[in-house]
PDB file of C-alpha atoms and ligand atoms in Angstrom:
ATOM      1  CA  MET A   1      56.640 -35.876 104.772  1.00  0.00           C
ATOM      2  CA  LYS A   2      55.230 -35.488 108.257  1.00  0.00           C
ATOM      3  CA  PHE A   3      51.584 -35.800 109.356  1.00  0.00           C
ATOM      4  CA  THR A   4      50.565 -34.568 112.799  1.00  0.00           C
ATOM      5  CA  VAL A   5      47.056 -35.601 113.735  1.00  0.00           C
ATOM      6  CA  LEU A   6      45.200 -34.144 116.720  1.00  0.00           C
ATOM      7  CA  SER A   7      42.461 -36.503 117.806  1.00  0.00           C
ATOM      8  CA  LEU A   8      40.463 -37.765 120.767  1.00  0.00           C
ATOM      9  CA  PHE A   9      41.194 -41.296 119.525  1.00  0.00           C
ATOM     10  CA  PRO A  10      44.868 -41.404 118.495  1.00  0.00           C
ATOM     11  CA  ASP A  11      44.765 -45.207 118.316  1.00  0.00           C
ATOM     12  CA  PHE A  12      42.889 -44.865 115.020  1.00  0.00           C
ATOM     13  CA  ILE A  13      45.888 -43.063 113.604  1.00  0.00           C
ATOM     14  CA  HIS A  14      48.446 -45.463 115.080  1.00  0.00           C
ATOM     15  CA  SER A  15      46.579 -48.404 113.549  1.00  0.00           C
ATOM     16  CA  TYR A  16      46.527 -46.685 110.151  1.00  0.00           C
ATOM     17  CA  PHE A  17      50.286 -46.088 110.138  1.00  0.00           C
ATOM     18  CA  ALA A  18      50.909 -49.649 111.373  1.00  0.00           C
ATOM     19  CA  CYS A  19      49.493 -51.233 108.200  1.00  0.00           C
ATOM     20  CA  SER A  20      50.308 -51.718 104.553  1.00  0.00           C
ATOM     21  CA  ILE A  21      51.719 -48.933 102.384  1.00  0.00           C
ATOM     22  CA  ALA A  22      51.718 -46.271 105.106  1.00  0.00           C
ATOM     23  CA  ALA A  23      53.695 -48.567 107.427  1.00  0.00           C
ATOM     24  CA  ARG A  24      56.194 -49.264 104.647  1.00  0.00           C
ATOM     25  CA  GLY A  25      56.537 -45.530 104.031  1.00  0.00           C
ATOM     26  CA  VAL A  26      57.268 -44.993 107.730  1.00  0.00           C
ATOM     27  CA  ASN A  27      59.786 -47.847 107.814  1.00  0.00           C
ATOM     28  CA  LYS A  28      61.580 -46.479 104.770  1.00  0.00           C
ATOM     29  CA  GLY A  29      61.821 -43.063 106.458  1.00  0.00           C
ATOM     30  CA  LEU A  30      59.695 -41.408 103.740  1.00  0.00           C
ATOM     31  CA  LEU A  31      56.761 -40.717 106.065  1.00  0.00           C
ATOM     32  CA  ARG A  32      56.622 -39.569 109.673  1.00  0.00           C
ATOM     33  CA  TYR A  33      53.599 -39.098 111.844  1.00  0.00           C
ATOM     34  CA  ASP A  34      52.550 -37.982 115.281  1.00  0.00           C
ATOM     35  CA  ALA A  35      49.155 -38.881 116.770  1.00  0.00           C
ATOM     36  CA  VAL A  36      48.375 -36.419 119.531  1.00  0.00           C
ATOM     37  CA  ASP A  37      45.650 -36.946 122.122  1.00  0.00           C
ATOM     38  CA  ILE A  38      43.635 -33.740 122.403  1.00  0.00           C
ATOM     39  CA  ARG A  39      42.512 -34.809 125.867  1.00  0.00           C
ATOM     40  CA  ASP A  40      46.064 -34.267 127.147  1.00  0.00           C
ATOM     41  CA  PHE A  41      45.364 -30.546 126.814  1.00  0.00           C
ATOM     42  CA  ALA A  42      42.147 -30.497 128.873  1.00  0.00           C
ATOM     43  CA  HIS A  43      42.734 -29.323 132.398  1.00  0.00           C
ATOM     44  CA  ASP A  44      39.465 -29.668 134.308  1.00  0.00           C
ATOM     45  CA  VAL A  45      38.825 -32.674 136.549  1.00  0.00           C
ATOM     46  CA  HIS A  46      36.799 -34.443 133.855  1.00  0.00           C
ATOM     47  CA  ARG A  47      39.353 -33.650 131.134  1.00  0.00           C
ATOM     48  CA  SER A  48      36.475 -32.367 129.031  1.00  0.00           C
ATOM     49  CA  CYS A  49      37.148 -31.365 125.452  1.00  0.00           C
ATOM     50  CA  ASP A  50      33.614 -30.407 124.443  1.00  0.00           C
ATOM     51  CA  ASP A  51      30.699 -28.364 125.718  1.00  0.00           C
ATOM     52  CA  ALA A  52      27.113 -27.450 124.792  1.00  0.00           C
ATOM     53  CA  PRO A  53      26.622 -25.074 121.862  1.00  0.00           C
ATOM     54  CA  TYR A  54      25.778 -21.433 122.586  1.00  0.00           C
ATOM     55  CA  GLY A  55      22.323 -20.708 121.232  1.00  0.00           C
ATOM     56  CA  GLY A  56      21.135 -24.213 122.051  1.00  0.00           C
ATOM     57  CA  GLY A  57      20.615 -27.179 119.779  1.00  0.00           C
ATOM     58  CA  ALA A  58      21.738 -30.760 119.566  1.00  0.00           C
ATOM     59  CA  GLY A  59      25.231 -32.111 120.109  1.00  0.00           C
ATOM     60  CA  MET A  60      28.407 -30.822 121.622  1.00  0.00           C
ATOM     61  CA  VAL A  61      31.124 -28.556 120.308  1.00  0.00           C
ATOM     62  CA  MET A  62      34.860 -29.048 120.812  1.00  0.00           C
ATOM     63  CA  LYS A  63      36.320 -26.347 123.034  1.00  0.00           C
ATOM     64  CA  PRO A  64      38.553 -23.621 121.586  1.00  0.00           C
ATOM     65  CA  ASP A  65      40.884 -23.317 124.590  1.00  0.00           C
ATOM     66  CA  VAL A  66      41.741 -27.035 124.583  1.00  0.00           C
ATOM     67  CA  LEU A  67      42.238 -27.193 120.815  1.00  0.00           C
ATOM     68  CA  ALA A  68      44.317 -24.014 120.761  1.00  0.00           C
ATOM     69  CA  GLU A  69      46.615 -25.358 123.435  1.00  0.00           C
ATOM     70  CA  ALA A  70      47.054 -28.584 121.488  1.00  0.00           C
ATOM     71  CA  LEU A  71      47.779 -26.714 118.250  1.00  0.00           C
ATOM     72  CA  HIS A  72      50.396 -24.528 119.940  1.00  0.00           C
ATOM     73  CA  ALA A  73      51.994 -27.550 121.620  1.00  0.00           C
ATOM     74  CA  VAL A  74      52.608 -29.244 118.244  1.00  0.00           C
ATOM     75  CA  ALA A  75      53.780 -25.979 116.631  1.00  0.00           C
ATOM     76  CA  ALA A  76      50.947 -25.973 114.087  1.00  0.00           C
ATOM     77  CA  VAL A  77      50.448 -22.223 114.234  1.00  0.00           C
ATOM     78  CA  GLY A  78      51.021 -20.631 110.835  1.00  0.00           C
ATOM     79  CA  LYS A  79      51.318 -24.050 109.149  1.00  0.00           C
ATOM     80  CA  ARG A  80      48.961 -25.984 106.871  1.00  0.00           C
ATOM     81  CA  VAL A  81      46.180 -27.154 109.197  1.00  0.00           C
ATOM     82  CA  VAL A  82      43.423 -29.338 107.721  1.00  0.00           C
ATOM     83  CA  TYR A  83      40.041 -29.770 109.356  1.00  0.00           C
ATOM     84  CA  PRO A  84      38.006 -32.582 107.762  1.00  0.00           C
ATOM     85  CA  THR A  85      34.346 -31.560 107.735  1.00  0.00           C
ATOM     86  CA  PRO A  86      31.307 -32.210 105.539  1.00  0.00           C
ATOM     87  CA  SER A  87      31.026 -28.445 105.103  1.00  0.00           C
ATOM     88  CA  GLY A  88      34.498 -28.117 103.579  1.00  0.00           C
ATOM     89  CA  ARG A  89      35.544 -27.906  99.933  1.00  0.00           C
ATOM     90  CA  PRO A  90      35.316 -31.266  98.180  1.00  0.00           C
ATOM     91  CA  LEU A  91      38.339 -33.537  98.159  1.00  0.00           C
ATOM     92  CA  SER A  92      39.621 -34.321  94.664  1.00  0.00           C
ATOM     93  CA  SER A  93      42.715 -35.608  92.958  1.00  0.00           C
ATOM     94  CA  ALA A  94      43.801 -31.983  92.438  1.00  0.00           C
ATOM     95  CA  VAL A  95      43.354 -31.087  96.125  1.00  0.00           C
ATOM     96  CA  ILE A  96      45.354 -34.170  97.134  1.00  0.00           C
ATOM     97  CA  ALA A  97      48.120 -33.347  94.656  1.00  0.00           C
ATOM     98  CA  GLU A  98      48.320 -29.841  96.019  1.00  0.00           C
ATOM     99  CA  LEU A  99      48.477 -30.976  99.671  1.00  0.00           C
ATOM    100  CA  ALA A 100      51.191 -33.443  98.672  1.00  0.00           C
ATOM    101  CA  THR A 101      53.507 -30.542  97.818  1.00  0.00           C
ATOM    102  CA  GLU A 102      53.784 -29.681 101.541  1.00  0.00           C
ATOM    103  CA  ARG A 103      56.521 -31.104 103.752  1.00  0.00           C
ATOM    104  CA  GLU A 104      54.279 -31.135 106.811  1.00  0.00           C
ATOM    105  CA  LEU A 105      50.514 -31.293 107.335  1.00  0.00           C
ATOM    106  CA  PHE A 106      48.463 -30.951 110.512  1.00  0.00           C
ATOM    107  CA  PHE A 107      44.985 -32.426 110.983  1.00  0.00           C
ATOM    108  CA  VAL A 108      42.392 -31.583 113.609  1.00  0.00           C
ATOM    109  CA  CYS A 109      39.816 -34.347 113.927  1.00  0.00           C
ATOM    110  CA  GLY A 110      36.387 -33.302 115.067  1.00  0.00           C
ATOM    111  CA  ARG A 111      33.762 -35.349 116.822  1.00  0.00           C
ATOM    112  CA  TYR A 112      30.318 -34.386 117.972  1.00  0.00           C
ATOM    113  CA  GLU A 113      28.808 -31.367 116.185  1.00  0.00           C
ATOM    114  CA  GLY A 114      32.149 -29.902 115.243  1.00  0.00           C
ATOM    115  CA  ILE A 115      34.670 -27.461 116.636  1.00  0.00           C
ATOM    116  CA  ASP A 116      34.367 -23.880 117.828  1.00  0.00           C
ATOM    117  CA  GLN A 117      34.374 -21.470 114.880  1.00  0.00           C
ATOM    118  CA  ARG A 118      37.068 -19.302 116.453  1.00  0.00           C
ATOM    119  CA  VAL A 119      39.562 -22.169 116.121  1.00  0.00           C
ATOM    120  CA  LEU A 120      38.683 -22.532 112.454  1.00  0.00           C
ATOM    121  CA  ASP A 121      39.111 -18.802 111.921  1.00  0.00           C
ATOM    122  CA  ARG A 122      42.430 -18.570 113.697  1.00  0.00           C
ATOM    123  CA  TYR A 123      44.292 -21.780 112.914  1.00  0.00           C
ATOM    124  CA  VAL A 124      42.675 -23.873 110.179  1.00  0.00           C
ATOM    125  CA  THR A 125      43.870 -23.263 106.612  1.00  0.00           C
ATOM    126  CA  ASP A 126      41.847 -25.986 104.836  1.00  0.00           C
ATOM    127  CA  GLU A 127      38.368 -27.284 105.564  1.00  0.00           C
ATOM    128  CA  ILE A 128      37.958 -30.391 103.411  1.00  0.00           C
ATOM    129  CA  SER A 129      35.005 -32.718 102.823  1.00  0.00           C
ATOM    130  CA  ILE A 130      35.489 -36.305 101.668  1.00  0.00           C
ATOM    131  CA  GLY A 131      31.971 -36.411 100.189  1.00  0.00           C
ATOM    132  CA  ASP A 132      28.375 -35.359 100.530  1.00  0.00           C
ATOM    133  CA  TYR A 133      27.522 -37.497 103.535  1.00  0.00           C
ATOM    134  CA  VAL A 134      28.248 -37.333 107.243  1.00  0.00           C
ATOM    135  CA  ILE A 135      30.411 -39.846 109.099  1.00  0.00           C
ATOM    136  CA  ALA A 136      30.900 -39.978 112.855  1.00  0.00           C
ATOM    137  CA  SER A 137      34.696 -39.911 113.005  1.00  0.00           C
ATOM    138  CA  GLY A 138      36.795 -37.040 111.750  1.00  0.00           C
ATOM    139  CA  GLU A 139      39.706 -39.481 112.052  1.00  0.00           C
ATOM    140  CA  LEU A 140      38.399 -41.590 109.190  1.00  0.00           C
ATOM    141  CA  ALA A 141      38.063 -38.531 106.981  1.00  0.00           C
ATOM    142  CA  ALA A 142      41.587 -37.416 107.955  1.00  0.00           C
ATOM    143  CA  MET A 143      42.890 -40.880 107.098  1.00  0.00           C
ATOM    144  CA  VAL A 144      41.236 -40.752 103.677  1.00  0.00           C
ATOM    145  CA  ILE A 145      43.015 -37.478 102.967  1.00  0.00           C
ATOM    146  CA  ILE A 146      46.318 -38.721 104.414  1.00  0.00           C
ATOM    147  CA  ASP A 147      46.070 -41.940 102.410  1.00  0.00           C
ATOM    148  CA  GLY A 148      45.621 -39.972  99.197  1.00  0.00           C
ATOM    149  CA  VAL A 149      48.517 -37.650 100.016  1.00  0.00           C
ATOM    150  CA  MET A 150      51.068 -40.146 101.369  1.00  0.00           C
ATOM    151  CA  ARG A 151      50.917 -42.373  98.281  1.00  0.00           C
ATOM    152  CA  ARG A 152      52.082 -39.369  96.232  1.00  0.00           C
ATOM    153  CA  VAL A 153      55.188 -38.896  98.313  1.00  0.00           C
ATOM    154  CA  PRO A 154      58.044 -39.962  96.014  1.00  0.00           C
ATOM    155  CA  GLY A 155      59.150 -43.529  96.696  1.00  0.00           C
ATOM    156  CA  VAL A 156      56.037 -44.606  98.610  1.00  0.00           C
ATOM    157  CA  ILE A 157      54.509 -46.298  95.545  1.00  0.00           C
ATOM    158  CA  SER A 158      55.749 -46.604  91.984  1.00  0.00           C
ATOM    159  CA  GLY A 159      55.414 -43.555  89.754  1.00  0.00           C
ATOM    160  CA  GLU A 160      53.833 -45.695  87.049  1.00  0.00           C
ATOM    161  CA  SER A 161      50.919 -46.669  89.300  1.00  0.00           C
ATOM    162  CA  LEU A 162      50.262 -42.987  89.914  1.00  0.00           C
ATOM    163  CA  GLN A 163      50.148 -42.134  86.223  1.00  0.00           C
ATOM    164  CA  GLN A 164      47.769 -44.898  85.219  1.00  0.00           C
ATOM    165  CA  GLU A 165      45.039 -44.523  87.786  1.00  0.00           C
ATOM    166  CA  SER A 166      41.549 -43.114  87.791  1.00  0.00           C
ATOM    167  CA  PHE A 167      41.250 -39.321  87.498  1.00  0.00           C
ATOM    168  CA  GLU A 168      44.867 -38.845  86.512  1.00  0.00           C
ATOM    169  CA  GLN A 169      43.809 -37.597  83.104  1.00  0.00           C
ATOM    170  CA  GLY A 170      40.189 -37.040  83.860  1.00  0.00           C
ATOM    171  CA  LEU A 171      39.119 -40.621  83.049  1.00  0.00           C
ATOM    172  CA  LEU A 172      38.261 -43.585  85.252  1.00  0.00           C
ATOM    173  CA  GLU A 173      40.682 -46.476  85.175  1.00  0.00           C
ATOM    174  CA  TYR A 174      40.453 -49.395  82.714  1.00  0.00           C
ATOM    175  CA  PRO A 175      39.748 -52.949  83.995  1.00  0.00           C
ATOM    176  CA  HIS A 176      42.514 -55.253  85.215  1.00  0.00           C
ATOM    177  CA  TYR A 177      42.965 -59.017  84.834  1.00  0.00           C
ATOM    178  CA  THR A 178      45.449 -61.532  86.191  1.00  0.00           C
ATOM    179  CA  ARG A 179      45.997 -65.319  86.061  1.00  0.00           C
ATOM    180  CA  PRO A 180      44.334 -67.673  85.369  1.00  0.00           C
ATOM    181  CA  GLU A 181      43.710 -66.905  81.704  1.00  0.00           C
ATOM    182  CA  GLU A 182      40.330 -68.603  81.973  1.00  0.00           C
ATOM    183  CA  TRP A 183      38.356 -68.572  85.190  1.00  0.00           C
ATOM    184  CA  ASP A 184      34.923 -70.148  85.598  1.00  0.00           C
ATOM    185  CA  GLY A 185      34.262 -69.968  81.854  1.00  0.00           C
ATOM    186  CA  GLU A 186      35.406 -66.351  81.496  1.00  0.00           C
ATOM    187  CA  ARG A 187      38.464 -65.567  79.420  1.00  0.00           C
ATOM    188  CA  VAL A 188      40.794 -62.625  79.799  1.00  0.00           C
ATOM    189  CA  PRO A 189      40.332 -60.289  76.787  1.00  0.00           C
ATOM    190  CA  GLU A 190      42.573 -61.603  73.964  1.00  0.00           C
ATOM    191  CA  VAL A 191      44.254 -58.284  73.308  1.00  0.00           C
ATOM    192  CA  LEU A 192      45.874 -58.394  76.759  1.00  0.00           C
ATOM    193  CA  LEU A 193      47.537 -61.691  75.862  1.00  0.00           C
ATOM    194  CA  SER A 194      48.793 -60.447  72.505  1.00  0.00           C
ATOM    195  CA  GLY A 195      51.957 -58.724  73.724  1.00  0.00           C
ATOM    196  CA  HIS A 196      51.113 -55.897  71.314  1.00  0.00           C
ATOM    197  CA  HIS A 197      51.704 -52.844  73.473  1.00  0.00           C
ATOM    198  CA  ALA A 198      50.163 -50.238  71.193  1.00  0.00           C
ATOM    199  CA  LYS A 199      46.988 -52.297  70.838  1.00  0.00           C
ATOM    200  CA  ILE A 200      46.845 -52.861  74.593  1.00  0.00           C
ATOM    201  CA  GLU A 201      47.175 -49.122  75.223  1.00  0.00           C
ATOM    202  CA  GLU A 202      44.431 -48.411  72.704  1.00  0.00           C
ATOM    203  CA  TRP A 203      42.135 -51.019  74.290  1.00  0.00           C
ATOM    204  CA  ARG A 204      42.773 -49.672  77.782  1.00  0.00           C
ATOM    205  CA  PHE A 205      42.070 -46.132  76.686  1.00  0.00           C
ATOM    206  CA  ARG A 206      38.782 -47.188  75.081  1.00  0.00           C
ATOM    207  CA  LYS A 207      37.808 -49.139  78.203  1.00  0.00           C
ATOM    208  CA  SER A 208      38.542 -46.072  80.325  1.00  0.00           C
ATOM    209  CA  VAL A 209      36.289 -43.963  78.151  1.00  0.00           C
ATOM    210  CA  GLU A 210      33.519 -46.588  78.215  1.00  0.00           C
ATOM    211  CA  LYS A 211      33.680 -46.933  81.983  1.00  0.00           C
ATOM    212  CA  THR A 212      33.657 -43.178  82.458  1.00  0.00           C
ATOM    213  CA  LEU A 213      30.659 -42.863  80.140  1.00  0.00           C
ATOM    214  CA  ARG A 214      28.761 -45.514  82.064  1.00  0.00           C
ATOM    215  CA  VAL A 215      29.583 -44.353  85.580  1.00  0.00           C
ATOM    216  CA  ARG A 216      30.546 -40.657  85.458  1.00  0.00           C
ATOM    217  CA  PRO A 217      29.456 -39.237  82.073  1.00  0.00           C
ATOM    218  CA  GLU A 218      29.875 -35.645  83.256  1.00  0.00           C
ATOM    219  CA  LEU A 219      33.656 -36.203  83.399  1.00  0.00           C
ATOM    220  CA  LEU A 220      33.728 -36.560  79.608  1.00  0.00           C
ATOM    221  CA  GLU A 221      32.906 -32.936  78.886  1.00  0.00           C
ATOM    222  CA  GLN A 222      35.710 -31.591  76.728  1.00  0.00           C
ATOM    223  CA  ASP A 223      36.509 -28.670  79.045  1.00  0.00           C
ATOM    224  CA  ARG A 224      36.838 -30.982  81.992  1.00  0.00           C
ATOM    225  CA  LEU A 225      39.105 -33.370  80.130  1.00  0.00           C
ATOM    226  CA  GLU A 226      41.275 -30.483  79.003  1.00  0.00           C
ATOM    227  CA  ALA A 227      41.475 -29.123  82.556  1.00  0.00           C
ATOM    228  CA  ALA A 228      42.448 -32.599  83.780  1.00  0.00           C
ATOM    229  CA  GLY A 229      45.408 -32.614  81.411  1.00  0.00           C
ATOM    230  CA  LEU A 230      44.206 -34.989  78.690  1.00  0.00           C
ATOM    231  CA  SER A 231      46.045 -34.153  75.460  1.00  0.00           C
ATOM    232  CA  ALA A 232      44.182 -32.701  72.457  1.00  0.00           C
ATOM    233  CA  GLU A 233      44.886 -35.910  70.534  1.00  0.00           C
ATOM    234  CA  ASN A 234      43.438 -38.059  73.292  1.00  0.00           C
ATOM    235  CA  ARG A 235      40.424 -35.774  73.553  1.00  0.00           C
ATOM    236  CA  ARG A 236      39.798 -36.285  69.853  1.00  0.00           C
ATOM    237  CA  THR A 237      40.037 -40.033  70.406  1.00  0.00           C
ATOM    238  CA  VAL A 238      37.447 -39.738  73.188  1.00  0.00           C
ATOM    239  CA  MET A 239      35.095 -37.967  70.776  1.00  0.00           C
ATOM    240  CA  LYS A 240      35.656 -40.661  68.151  1.00  0.00           C
ATOM    241  CA  ILE A 241      34.898 -43.430  70.624  1.00  0.00           C
ATOM    242  CA  LEU A 242      31.745 -41.664  71.747  1.00  0.00           C
ATOM    243  CA  ASP A 243      30.648 -41.067  68.168  1.00  0.00           C
ATOM    244  CA  SER A 244      31.328 -44.603  66.998  1.00  0.00           C
ATOM    245  CA  GLY A 245      28.194 -45.939  68.598  1.00  0.00           C
ATOM    246  CA  GLY A 246      29.602 -45.598  72.080  1.00  0.00           C
ATOM    247  CA  ARG A 247      26.905 -43.256  73.181  1.00  0.00           C
ATOM    248  CA  ASP A 248      24.232 -45.926  72.987  1.00  0.00           C
ATOM    249  CA  GLY A 249      25.419 -49.102  74.452  1.00  0.00           C
ATOM    250  CA  LEU A 250      29.064 -49.323  75.198  1.00  0.00           C
ATOM    251  CA  GLY A 251      29.661 -52.516  76.930  1.00  0.00           C
ATOM    252  CA  LYS A 252      31.249 -55.854  76.954  1.00  0.00           C
ATOM    253  CA  ASP A 253      32.801 -55.903  73.468  1.00  0.00           C
ATOM    254  CA  ASP A 254      36.353 -57.106  73.201  1.00  0.00           C
TER     255      ASP A 254
HETATM  256  N1  LIG B   1      33.374 -35.600 109.131  1.00  0.00           N
HETATM  257  C1  LIG B   1      32.148 -36.093 109.087  1.00  0.00           C
HETATM  258  N2  LIG B   1      31.715 -36.256 107.830  1.00  0.00           N
HETATM  259  C2  LIG B   1      32.720 -35.802 107.020  1.00  0.00           C
HETATM  260  C3  LIG B   1      32.891 -35.666 105.639  1.00  0.00           C
HETATM  261  N3  LIG B   1      31.933 -36.013 104.770  1.00  0.00           N
HETATM  262  N4  LIG B   1      34.048 -35.160 105.189  1.00  0.00           N
HETATM  263  C4  LIG B   1      35.008 -34.783 106.040  1.00  0.00           C
HETATM  264  N5  LIG B   1      34.914 -34.876 107.364  1.00  0.00           N
HETATM  265  C5  LIG B   1      33.776 -35.381 107.863  1.00  0.00           C
END
């Protein structure tokens, strides 16, 4: 899969692809990327990429002529072009999974107040928000989206990790433990040492439900769980866990 990122600060993107899982994906030939400096497409003496907003107001707006030239130069026209913005549709596991079906994605990173609306209208296919807050760097938002997408590219991480993570079936993930068995007076839950796989699965499922109830109770609505792909049998188990006293005081039992 290829990511082409248009940015005023391409070093952000280079540093991302130089580290950890993304770097491994690049080295294995599973991921490719291009970090393109938008400023290379500005032609005035100051190489300016932004200007004051028509109608007045605070901040600067990124110029349509410069961005359009950059988008044409990387052959993004007619392709999937993502613009990370707090006014976009919310990022979710489903949005990431859908983007991951593409072979190539383009990102335009905004700074300042944003980019000229005519560029959005003509070239951008997806305006995506990473959450209800504003950050200064569109690059960071683009990297969040890229990070979510690239780990779904087959071979980048193990398929098992993908199946057992938060949101995969509408629930938050269960807790993890590793050696030592006892640390600072706290023991790993016995069931995890038992070698009894069915019991471990059952415990993990219950812990997922408990965590979801504590942190994101709205995710446990039956319709939402069904939409997230949780089986009817597992949805019944969720109800049982909630009914068996879970609703008032799920906690540290093991
Ligand atoms: N740029 C600034 N804030 C953002 C957000 N919340 N999501 C996506 N892009 C952004």
